[in-house]
mmCIF file of C-alpha atoms in Angstrom:
data_model
loop_
_atom_site.group_PDB
_atom_site.id
_atom_site.type_symbol
_atom_site.label_atom_id
_atom_site.label_comp_id
_atom_site.label_asym_id
_atom_site.label_seq_id
_atom_site.Cartn_x
_atom_site.Cartn_y
_atom_site.Cartn_z
ATOM 1 C CA MET I 1 18.279 -7.443 -40.711
ATOM 2 C CA LYS I 2 16.816 -10.890 -41.363
ATOM 3 C CA GLN I 3 14.230 -12.251 -38.982
ATOM 4 C CA GLY I 4 15.955 -14.294 -36.270
ATOM 5 C CA ASP I 5 19.376 -12.756 -36.997
ATOM 6 C CA GLU I 6 21.263 -12.328 -33.718
ATOM 7 C CA THR I 7 23.492 -9.487 -34.887
ATOM 8 C CA ARG I 8 22.679 -6.085 -33.480
ATOM 9 C CA ALA I 9 22.548 -2.638 -35.051
ATOM 10 C CA THR I 10 25.645 -0.457 -34.763
ATOM 11 C CA VAL I 11 25.749 3.189 -33.732
ATOM 12 C CA ARG I 12 26.565 3.932 -37.385
ATOM 13 C CA ASP I 13 23.423 2.061 -38.489
ATOM 14 C CA VAL I 14 21.263 4.122 -36.116
ATOM 15 C CA ALA I 15 22.886 7.365 -37.252
ATOM 16 C CA ALA I 16 22.325 6.477 -40.900
ATOM 17 C CA ARG I 17 18.690 5.551 -40.337
ATOM 18 C CA THR I 18 17.888 8.715 -38.326
ATOM 19 C CA GLY I 19 20.067 11.157 -40.232
ATOM 20 C CA LEU I 20 21.739 12.187 -36.972
ATOM 21 C CA SER I 21 25.435 12.293 -36.216
ATOM 22 C CA ILE I 22 27.221 9.390 -34.594
ATOM 23 C CA ALA I 23 28.085 11.726 -31.678
ATOM 24 C CA THR I 24 24.395 12.503 -31.067
ATOM 25 C CA VAL I 25 23.433 8.829 -31.119
ATOM 26 C CA SER I 26 26.277 8.086 -28.688
ATOM 27 C CA ARG I 27 25.058 10.818 -26.321
ATOM 28 C CA VAL I 28 21.617 9.190 -26.228
ATOM 29 C CA LEU I 29 23.056 5.727 -25.597
ATOM 30 C CA ASN I 30 25.236 7.058 -22.782
ATOM 31 C CA GLY I 31 22.299 8.783 -21.083
ATOM 32 C CA ARG I 32 23.643 12.317 -21.533
ATOM 33 C CA ALA I 33 21.297 15.137 -20.588
ATOM 34 C CA ASN I 34 22.206 17.486 -23.476
ATOM 35 C CA VAL I 35 19.875 15.817 -25.995
ATOM 36 C CA ALA I 36 16.455 17.112 -27.000
ATOM 37 C CA PRO I 37 13.630 14.799 -25.817
ATOM 38 C CA ALA I 38 12.317 14.373 -29.371
ATOM 39 C CA THR I 39 15.780 13.394 -30.587
ATOM 40 C CA ARG I 40 16.199 10.920 -27.739
ATOM 41 C CA GLU I 41 12.859 9.261 -28.539
ATOM 42 C CA ARG I 42 13.748 9.127 -32.250
ATOM 43 C CA VAL I 43 17.035 7.363 -31.549
ATOM 44 C CA LEU I 44 15.513 4.887 -29.093
ATOM 45 C CA ALA I 45 12.639 4.067 -31.442
ATOM 46 C CA THR I 46 15.138 3.404 -34.239
ATOM 47 C CA ILE I 47 17.216 1.150 -31.980
ATOM 48 C CA ALA I 48 14.094 -0.867 -31.162
ATOM 49 C CA GLU I 49 13.327 -1.097 -34.900
ATOM 50 C CA LEU I 50 16.779 -2.281 -35.847
ATOM 51 C CA GLY I 51 17.021 -4.924 -33.157
ATOM 52 C CA ARG I 52 18.180 -3.214 -29.971
ATOM 53 C CA GLY I 53 21.751 -2.287 -29.388
ATOM 54 C CA ALA I 54 25.352 -2.571 -30.413
ATOM 55 C CA PRO I 55 27.051 -5.254 -32.546
ATOM 56 C CA ARG I 56 27.171 -8.809 -31.315
ATOM 57 C CA ARG I 57 28.567 -11.847 -33.093
ATOM 58 C CA ARG I 58 26.146 -14.590 -34.050
ATOM 59 C CA GLY I 59 25.526 -16.884 -31.091
ATOM 60 C CA GLU I 60 27.178 -14.546 -28.585
ATOM 61 C CA ARG I 61 25.138 -13.970 -25.417
ATOM 62 C CA ALA I 62 25.330 -10.943 -23.125
ATOM 63 C CA THR I 63 26.236 -12.013 -19.585
ATOM 64 C CA GLY I 64 25.763 -8.760 -17.683
ATOM 65 C CA ILE I 65 22.768 -7.947 -15.510
ATOM 66 C CA TYR I 66 22.488 -4.271 -14.691
ATOM 67 C CA VAL I 67 21.615 -3.873 -11.011
ATOM 68 C CA ARG I 68 20.542 -0.321 -10.200
ATOM 69 C CA CYS I 69 20.374 0.514 -6.493
ATOM 70 C CA PRO I 70 20.846 4.286 -6.221
ATOM 71 C CA TYR I 71 21.286 4.274 -2.434
ATOM 72 C CA VAL I 72 24.057 3.583 0.052
ATOM 73 C CA LEU I 73 24.533 -0.198 0.279
ATOM 74 C CA THR I 74 23.826 -0.570 3.990
ATOM 75 C CA ASP I 75 22.619 -3.732 5.704
ATOM 76 C CA TYR I 76 19.209 -3.271 4.008
ATOM 77 C CA PHE I 77 20.163 -2.649 0.387
ATOM 78 C CA GLY I 78 23.404 -4.578 0.754
ATOM 79 C CA LEU I 79 21.510 -7.765 1.615
ATOM 80 C CA ILE I 80 19.293 -7.404 -1.428
ATOM 81 C CA VAL I 81 22.171 -6.724 -3.834
ATOM 82 C CA SER I 82 24.219 -9.623 -2.419
ATOM 83 C CA ALA I 83 21.265 -11.996 -2.842
ATOM 84 C CA VAL I 84 20.791 -10.860 -6.446
ATOM 85 C CA ALA I 85 24.497 -11.405 -7.221
ATOM 86 C CA GLU I 86 24.541 -14.848 -5.611
ATOM 87 C CA ALA I 87 21.404 -15.928 -7.476
ATOM 88 C CA LEU I 88 22.842 -14.807 -10.828
ATOM 89 C CA GLU I 89 26.274 -16.445 -10.464
ATOM 90 C CA PRO I 90 25.227 -20.108 -11.079
ATOM 91 C CA HIS I 91 23.709 -19.019 -14.404
ATOM 92 C CA GLY I 92 26.934 -17.475 -15.684
ATOM 93 C CA LEU I 93 25.557 -13.963 -15.301
ATOM 94 C CA GLN I 94 27.480 -11.108 -13.712
ATOM 95 C CA VAL I 95 26.356 -7.984 -11.887
ATOM 96 C CA ILE I 96 26.989 -4.589 -13.437
ATOM 97 C CA LEU I 97 26.318 -2.419 -10.392
ATOM 98 C CA ASN I 98 25.013 1.141 -10.378
ATOM 99 C CA ALA I 99 24.819 2.238 -6.719
ATOM 100 C CA GLY I 100 25.159 5.189 -4.366
ATOM 101 C CA VAL I 101 22.957 8.219 -3.770
ATOM 102 C CA ALA I 102 24.699 10.180 -6.541
ATOM 103 C CA ALA I 103 23.376 7.581 -9.005
ATOM 104 C CA GLN I 104 19.853 8.949 -8.458
ATOM 105 C CA ARG I 105 20.787 11.901 -10.678
ATOM 106 C CA GLU I 106 21.939 9.690 -13.555
ATOM 107 C CA HIS I 107 19.682 9.022 -16.536
ATOM 108 C CA VAL I 108 20.680 5.436 -17.185
ATOM 109 C CA LEU I 109 17.523 3.623 -18.263
ATOM 110 C CA THR I 110 17.384 5.062 -21.765
ATOM 111 C CA ALA I 111 20.907 3.801 -22.446
ATOM 112 C CA LEU I 112 20.309 0.201 -21.374
ATOM 113 C CA THR I 113 18.827 -0.920 -24.687
ATOM 114 C CA GLY I 114 22.033 0.094 -26.444
ATOM 115 C CA ARG I 115 24.510 -1.730 -24.223
ATOM 116 C CA ARG I 116 26.061 -4.827 -25.797
ATOM 117 C CA ASP I 117 27.122 -6.196 -22.388
ATOM 118 C CA VAL I 118 23.691 -6.070 -20.715
ATOM 119 C CA ALA I 119 21.095 -8.832 -21.054
ATOM 120 C CA GLY I 120 18.582 -7.447 -18.529
ATOM 121 C CA ALA I 121 18.253 -5.494 -15.308
ATOM 122 C CA VAL I 122 17.096 -5.554 -11.710
ATOM 123 C CA LEU I 123 15.989 -2.089 -10.564
ATOM 124 C CA ILE I 124 15.883 -1.719 -6.756
ATOM 125 C CA LEU I 125 13.569 0.993 -5.398
ATOM 126 C CA PRO I 126 13.978 2.898 -8.678
ATOM 127 C CA PRO I 127 13.474 6.686 -8.447
ATOM 128 C CA GLU I 128 12.348 6.832 -12.084
ATOM 129 C CA PRO I 129 8.610 7.465 -12.622
ATOM 130 C CA GLY I 130 6.347 4.651 -13.756
ATOM 131 C CA ALA I 131 5.997 6.151 -17.240
ATOM 132 C CA GLU I 132 9.760 5.885 -17.793
ATOM 133 C CA LEU I 133 9.769 2.267 -16.616
ATOM 134 C CA ALA I 134 6.845 1.546 -18.948
ATOM 135 C CA ARG I 135 8.771 2.997 -21.908
ATOM 136 C CA LEU I 136 11.732 0.731 -21.149
ATOM 137 C CA ARG I 137 9.392 -2.263 -21.025
ATOM 138 C CA ASP I 138 7.720 -1.243 -24.297
ATOM 139 C CA ARG I 139 11.117 -1.339 -26.027
ATOM 140 C CA GLY I 140 11.341 -5.020 -25.175
ATOM 141 C CA PHE I 141 14.112 -4.716 -22.603
ATOM 142 C CA PRO I 142 13.784 -7.399 -19.853
ATOM 143 C CA PHE I 143 13.902 -6.096 -16.283
ATOM 144 C CA VAL I 144 12.331 -6.586 -12.852
ATOM 145 C CA VAL I 145 11.565 -3.888 -10.295
ATOM 146 C CA LEU I 146 12.458 -4.909 -6.752
ATOM 147 C CA ASP I 147 10.732 -2.966 -3.929
ATOM 148 C CA PRO I 148 8.887 -0.461 -6.161
ATOM 149 C CA ARG I 149 9.165 3.145 -5.026
ATOM 150 C CA THR I 150 5.879 4.058 -6.723
ATOM 151 C CA PRO I 151 2.954 1.832 -7.786
ATOM 152 C CA PRO I 152 4.346 -0.192 -10.728
ATOM 153 C CA PRO I 153 2.501 -0.295 -14.050
ATOM 154 C CA ARG I 154 0.114 -3.244 -14.242
ATOM 155 C CA ASN I 155 2.082 -5.278 -16.794
ATOM 156 C CA LEU I 156 5.547 -4.706 -15.332
ATOM 157 C CA ALA I 157 7.345 -7.416 -13.323
ATOM 158 C CA ALA I 158 7.813 -6.359 -9.692
ATOM 159 C CA VAL I 159 8.717 -7.962 -6.350
ATOM 160 C CA SER I 160 7.924 -6.438 -2.954
ATOM 161 C CA ALA I 161 7.147 -7.306 0.652
ATOM 162 C CA ALA I 162 3.706 -7.151 2.252
ATOM 163 C CA HIS I 163 4.227 -3.735 3.833
ATOM 164 C CA PHE I 164 0.606 -3.101 4.767
ATOM 165 C CA SER I 165 -0.080 -6.423 6.485
ATOM 166 C CA GLY I 166 3.269 -6.344 8.316
ATOM 167 C CA ALA I 167 2.603 -2.853 9.629
ATOM 168 C CA ARG I 168 -0.927 -3.821 10.632
ATOM 169 C CA GLN I 169 0.369 -6.779 12.660
ATOM 170 C CA LEU I 170 2.872 -4.531 14.417
ATOM 171 C CA ALA I 171 0.302 -1.883 15.329
ATOM 172 C CA ALA I 172 -2.173 -4.573 16.433
ATOM 173 C CA HIS I 173 0.529 -5.897 18.779
ATOM 174 C CA LEU I 174 0.757 -2.497 20.479
ATOM 175 C CA VAL I 175 -3.007 -2.026 20.591
ATOM 176 C CA GLY I 176 -3.250 -5.460 22.215
ATOM 177 C CA LEU I 177 -0.831 -4.267 24.890
ATOM 178 C CA GLY I 178 -3.219 -1.439 25.745
ATOM 179 C CA HIS I 179 -1.579 1.392 23.797
ATOM 180 C CA ARG I 180 -3.871 3.958 22.233
ATOM 181 C CA ARG I 181 -1.800 7.142 22.158
ATOM 182 C CA ILE I 182 0.715 5.910 19.595
ATOM 183 C CA GLY I 183 3.098 8.252 17.789
ATOM 184 C CA ILE I 184 3.836 7.339 14.173
ATOM 185 C CA ILE I 185 7.118 8.294 12.499
ATOM 186 C CA GLY I 186 6.404 7.738 8.831
ATOM 187 C CA GLY I 187 8.816 7.390 5.940
ATOM 188 C CA PRO I 188 8.985 9.415 2.719
ATOM 189 C CA ARG I 189 5.489 10.314 1.539
ATOM 190 C CA ASP I 190 6.338 9.508 -2.097
ATOM 191 C CA TRP I 191 7.481 5.946 -1.373
ATOM 192 C CA LEU I 192 4.956 3.162 -1.890
ATOM 193 C CA ALA I 193 6.328 1.352 1.180
ATOM 194 C CA GLY I 194 5.872 4.505 3.263
ATOM 195 C CA GLU I 195 2.258 4.871 2.165
ATOM 196 C CA ASN I 196 1.438 1.199 2.767
ATOM 197 C CA ARG I 197 3.140 0.984 6.159
ATOM 198 C CA PHE I 198 1.443 4.156 7.363
ATOM 199 C CA ALA I 199 -1.952 2.782 6.308
ATOM 200 C CA GLY I 200 -1.141 -0.496 8.064
ATOM 201 C CA TYR I 201 -0.235 1.309 11.289
ATOM 202 C CA LEU I 202 -3.545 3.204 11.256
ATOM 203 C CA SER I 203 -5.773 0.172 10.643
ATOM 204 C CA PRO I 204 -5.746 -1.437 14.144
ATOM 205 C CA LEU I 205 -6.037 1.982 15.759
ATOM 206 C CA ALA I 206 -9.151 2.682 13.700
ATOM 207 C CA ASP I 207 -10.570 -0.702 14.768
ATOM 208 C CA ALA I 208 -10.000 0.372 18.384
ATOM 209 C CA GLY I 209 -11.831 3.648 17.760
ATOM 210 C CA VAL I 210 -8.718 5.832 17.682
ATOM 211 C CA LEU I 211 -8.547 8.361 14.859
ATOM 212 C CA PRO I 212 -5.174 9.625 13.554
ATOM 213 C CA THR I 213 -4.151 13.138 14.550
ATOM 214 C CA PRO I 214 -1.444 15.340 12.985
ATOM 215 C CA GLU I 215 -0.119 15.943 16.498
ATOM 216 C CA LEU I 216 1.019 12.326 16.798
ATOM 217 C CA THR I 217 2.315 11.961 13.238
ATOM 218 C CA ARG I 218 5.655 12.916 11.745
ATOM 219 C CA PHE I 219 7.043 12.164 8.274
ATOM 220 C CA VAL I 220 10.668 12.285 7.172
ATOM 221 C CA ALA I 221 12.270 12.895 3.791
ATOM 222 C CA GLU I 222 14.859 10.130 4.290
ATOM 223 C CA PRO I 223 14.489 7.140 6.659
ATOM 224 C CA THR I 224 17.674 7.703 8.679
ATOM 225 C CA THR I 225 18.581 7.268 12.339
ATOM 226 C CA GLU I 226 19.150 10.990 12.758
ATOM 227 C CA LEU I 227 15.788 12.008 11.314
ATOM 228 C CA GLY I 228 14.093 9.310 13.368
ATOM 229 C CA HIS I 229 15.721 10.770 16.474
ATOM 230 C CA HIS I 230 14.553 14.276 15.584
ATOM 231 C CA ALA I 231 10.949 13.191 14.917
ATOM 232 C CA ALA I 232 10.811 11.100 18.097
ATOM 233 C CA ALA I 233 12.137 14.022 20.136
ATOM 234 C CA GLU I 234 9.294 16.207 18.883
ATOM 235 C CA LEU I 235 6.702 13.587 19.789
ATOM 236 C CA LEU I 236 8.171 12.880 23.225
ATOM 237 C CA ASP I 237 8.248 16.588 24.044
ATOM 238 C CA LEU I 238 4.497 16.961 23.555
ATOM 239 C CA PRO I 239 2.570 18.026 26.703
ATOM 240 C CA GLU I 240 0.875 14.610 26.537
ATOM 241 C CA ARG I 241 3.495 12.319 25.106
ATOM 242 C CA PRO I 242 2.676 9.039 23.345
ATOM 243 C CA THR I 243 2.983 5.728 25.177
ATOM 244 C CA ALA I 244 4.466 4.045 22.104
ATOM 245 C CA LEU I 245 6.274 4.978 18.896
ATOM 246 C CA LEU I 246 5.943 3.179 15.558
ATOM 247 C CA ALA I 247 8.757 3.987 13.138
ATOM 248 C CA PHE I 248 8.942 3.469 9.374
ATOM 249 C CA ASN I 249 12.063 1.341 9.752
ATOM 250 C CA ASP I 250 14.531 0.019 12.327
ATOM 251 C CA LYS I 251 17.044 2.823 11.808
ATOM 252 C CA MET I 252 14.451 5.438 12.711
ATOM 253 C CA ALA I 253 13.341 3.326 15.675
ATOM 254 C CA ILE I 254 16.945 3.262 16.936
ATOM 255 C CA GLY I 255 16.960 7.043 16.687
ATOM 256 C CA ALA I 256 13.761 7.016 18.755
ATOM 257 C CA LEU I 257 15.457 4.870 21.429
ATOM 258 C CA ARG I 258 18.151 7.521 21.732
ATOM 259 C CA ALA I 259 15.556 10.285 22.087
ATOM 260 C CA ALA I 260 13.837 8.284 24.835
ATOM 261 C CA ALA I 261 17.110 7.727 26.709
ATOM 262 C CA GLU I 262 17.921 11.437 26.548
ATOM 263 C CA ARG I 263 14.634 12.121 28.338
ATOM 264 C CA GLY I 264 15.151 9.513 31.026
ATOM 265 C CA LEU I 265 12.410 7.243 29.657
ATOM 266 C CA ARG I 266 12.810 3.502 30.129
ATOM 267 C CA VAL I 267 11.954 1.262 27.176
ATOM 268 C CA PRO I 268 9.559 -0.533 27.414
ATOM 269 C CA ALA I 269 8.561 0.335 31.008
ATOM 270 C CA ASP I 270 7.760 3.971 30.156
ATOM 271 C CA LEU I 271 7.623 3.850 26.371
ATOM 272 C CA SER I 272 7.339 1.145 23.718
ATOM 273 C CA VAL I 273 9.261 1.515 20.462
ATOM 274 C CA ALA I 274 8.965 -0.598 17.299
ATOM 275 C CA GLY I 275 10.554 -0.567 13.863
ATOM 276 C CA PHE I 276 10.336 -2.406 10.541
ATOM 277 C CA ASP I 277 12.776 -4.486 8.399
ATOM 278 C CA ASP I 278 14.598 -6.572 11.071
ATOM 279 C CA ILE I 279 18.122 -5.435 10.218
ATOM 280 C CA GLU I 280 21.018 -6.695 12.379
ATOM 281 C CA LEU I 281 21.403 -3.320 14.055
ATOM 282 C CA GLY I 282 17.996 -3.789 15.670
ATOM 283 C CA GLN I 283 19.295 -6.851 17.512
ATOM 284 C CA ALA I 284 22.544 -5.167 18.561
ATOM 285 C CA CYS I 285 20.846 -2.266 20.394
ATOM 286 C CA ARG I 286 19.470 -2.448 23.931
ATOM 287 C CA PRO I 287 16.665 -3.181 24.273
ATOM 288 C CA MET I 288 16.450 -5.275 21.126
ATOM 289 C CA LEU I 289 13.815 -3.979 18.729
ATOM 290 C CA THR I 290 10.393 -5.379 18.149
ATOM 291 C CA THR I 291 10.040 -5.188 14.383
ATOM 292 C CA VAL I 292 8.691 -6.733 11.188
ATOM 293 C CA ARG I 293 10.977 -9.049 9.260
ATOM 294 C CA GLN I 294 11.178 -8.495 5.531
ATOM 295 C CA PRO I 295 12.469 -11.436 3.442
ATOM 296 C CA LEU I 296 15.118 -9.238 1.818
ATOM 297 C CA GLU I 297 17.313 -12.021 0.449
ATOM 298 C CA GLU I 298 14.333 -13.998 -0.818
ATOM 299 C CA MET I 299 13.090 -10.859 -2.581
ATOM 300 C CA GLY I 300 16.416 -10.705 -4.421
ATOM 301 C CA ARG I 301 16.242 -14.377 -5.383
ATOM 302 C CA ILE I 302 12.656 -14.115 -6.624
ATOM 303 C CA ALA I 303 13.550 -11.049 -8.732
ATOM 304 C CA VAL I 304 16.353 -13.032 -10.400
ATOM 305 C CA HIS I 305 14.006 -15.989 -10.977
ATOM 306 C CA LEU I 306 11.505 -13.749 -12.760
ATOM 307 C CA LEU I 307 14.246 -12.129 -14.831
ATOM 308 C CA LEU I 308 15.666 -15.505 -15.882
ATOM 309 C CA ARG I 309 12.235 -16.572 -17.077
ATOM 310 C CA MET I 310 11.937 -13.383 -19.096
ATOM 311 C CA LEU I 311 15.394 -13.923 -20.622
ATOM 312 C CA GLY I 312 14.358 -17.465 -21.508
ATOM 313 C CA GLY I 313 11.319 -16.194 -23.387
ATOM 314 C CA HIS I 314 8.811 -17.588 -20.891
ATOM 315 C CA ARG I 315 5.508 -15.913 -20.126
ATOM 316 C CA LEU I 316 5.174 -14.710 -16.533
ATOM 317 C CA ASP I 317 1.927 -15.758 -14.861
ATOM 318 C CA ALA I 318 2.531 -13.575 -11.795
ATOM 319 C CA LEU I 319 3.877 -10.126 -12.629
ATOM 320 C CA HIS I 320 3.496 -8.549 -9.170
ATOM 321 C CA VAL I 321 4.887 -10.820 -6.456
ATOM 322 C CA GLU I 322 4.344 -9.795 -2.819
ATOM 323 C CA LEU I 323 6.205 -11.799 -0.172
ATOM 324 C CA ALA I 324 4.874 -12.258 3.356
ATOM 325 C CA THR I 325 6.411 -10.416 6.306
ATOM 326 C CA GLU I 326 6.728 -11.654 9.906
ATOM 327 C CA LEU I 327 6.133 -9.907 13.217
ATOM 328 C CA VAL I 328 9.174 -10.297 15.497
ATOM 329 C CA ILE I 329 8.459 -9.415 19.134
ATOM 330 C CA ARG I 330 11.518 -8.541 21.212
ATOM 331 C CA ASP I 331 12.289 -6.367 24.246
ATOM 332 C CA SER I 332 11.367 -2.852 23.107
ATOM 333 C CA THR I 333 7.591 -3.210 23.462
ATOM 334 C CA GLY I 334 5.516 -3.892 26.553
ATOM 335 C CA PRO I 335 2.153 -3.145 28.180
ATOM 336 C CA VAL I 336 0.995 0.433 28.404
ATOM 337 C CA PRO I 337 2.428 1.909 31.646
ATOM 338 C CA ASP I 338 0.125 1.657 34.689
ATOM 339 C CA VAL I 339 -0.072 5.438 34.946
ATOM 340 C CA PHE I 340 -1.902 5.472 31.604
ATOM 341 C CA HIS I 341 -4.465 2.744 32.377
ATOM 342 C CA GLY I 342 -8.079 3.770 32.638
ATOM 343 C CA SER I 343 -7.742 6.967 30.606
ATOM 344 C CA GLY I 344 -9.106 5.344 27.439
ATOM 345 C CA THR I 345 -6.829 7.296 25.105
ATOM 346 C CA GLY I 346 -3.522 6.484 26.745
ATOM 347 C CA VAL I 347 -3.335 9.936 28.355
ATOM 348 C CA PRO I 348 -2.271 10.021 32.041
ATOM 349 C CA ARG I 349 -5.108 10.147 34.553
ATOM 350 C CA SER I 350 -5.638 13.438 36.307
ATOM 351 C CA GLY I 351 -3.035 14.141 38.925
ATOM 352 C CA THR I 352 -0.383 11.878 37.426
ATOM 353 C CA SER I 353 2.697 12.699 35.428
ATOM 354 C CA SER I 354 3.674 11.205 32.111
ATOM 355 C CA HIS I 355 7.401 11.341 32.961
#
C-alpha cells in the first residue's frame, strides 16, 4: 500500500501475507475462540501492518461507533448509552450496540480492527483486562473507556465520575448527623468504582476515630436490589445493629429499605439509609433516598467528545477525565436515634433496646 492510501487490506491479503487460510483469518476477525493465541496475534499484527481492516473505497468513511455495554440497559447504563447515541448523531455517526450480560462472554475487541463499518468505540465498564485494552490501543484503534472497571492504563482515554470524593461526602453527612456504627454494603471487589467508593465511605469514619470492622461490612458480587436486601438483612440482624447503612448504589439501598421495613424499623427515625448514583427509582421510593448524583449523561457526552478528537487526529491533553459528583440529601437520612446518643460508638446505652 502507498503511504496515505485510504484503501484497506482484504481478508485475502492478510491470508496471503501470513500463509494462513482465509477461514482462519475470518475466525480471528469475528472473535472466535477456536484460534491459537499465537495465530491470533500473528493475524492482528499483520492487519496493523497492512493498514487495519477490510476493503474501503477511496474517500469512504466508516460511520459506525461500536458501543460495548455488556450489562442490562437499566436506568443507569441506559442513560449513558442514550447520551452517547445522542452525542454521536449530529456528527453523522451511528451506534453499533453490543449489550446484555451475555455479551460479557464474547471476545469482540480483537475483531474491531478488522471491521469496515467501525470507525471507533466507546467501551462502558469493560470487563476486559487492562492488558487487552492496551493491545487494542497499540494497534491504533481509537476508543474511549467510560466508567473503567479496573484502573485504566496510563495512556488510554477514559472518563469516570469522582467515586471517592462523592462517597466521602456521603459518609461525612452521616458522621455529621452523629452516626458512628455505620454498616457498609460494598459493591464488587474487582470494580474500580467499588474500591473507590468503599475507601471514600471509610475516610470520614477514620477521621472520627472509628475503625472499619468486618462485622459491619458486606460485599456483593453484583450490585442488585436483591443482594442489597440480603446484605442489609444480615447487618440489621446483628446483636448490635448499625444506626445507618451506606450502600454501593441506589438499587442496593432500596433493597436495604425493604429489609428495614420487614423488621419494623422506621427510616430515618430508627435507621438511616443512603445510596449512590441518583437513579429515578431512588426518588420513587418512600422515603426518597439520600444519594450521590453521578453526571451519567455528561459522562457519555464527554466520552464522545474525546473520541471525536481522536478520530480527527487531534492530540488529547487530558486522557483520564474525572467528573465531579454531587451529594443529594433527601428523606432517608436523619440524626442518630436518641437511644444511641452518648454511647460514643452508636451502640445503645445500657438498659435500652436497639429495636
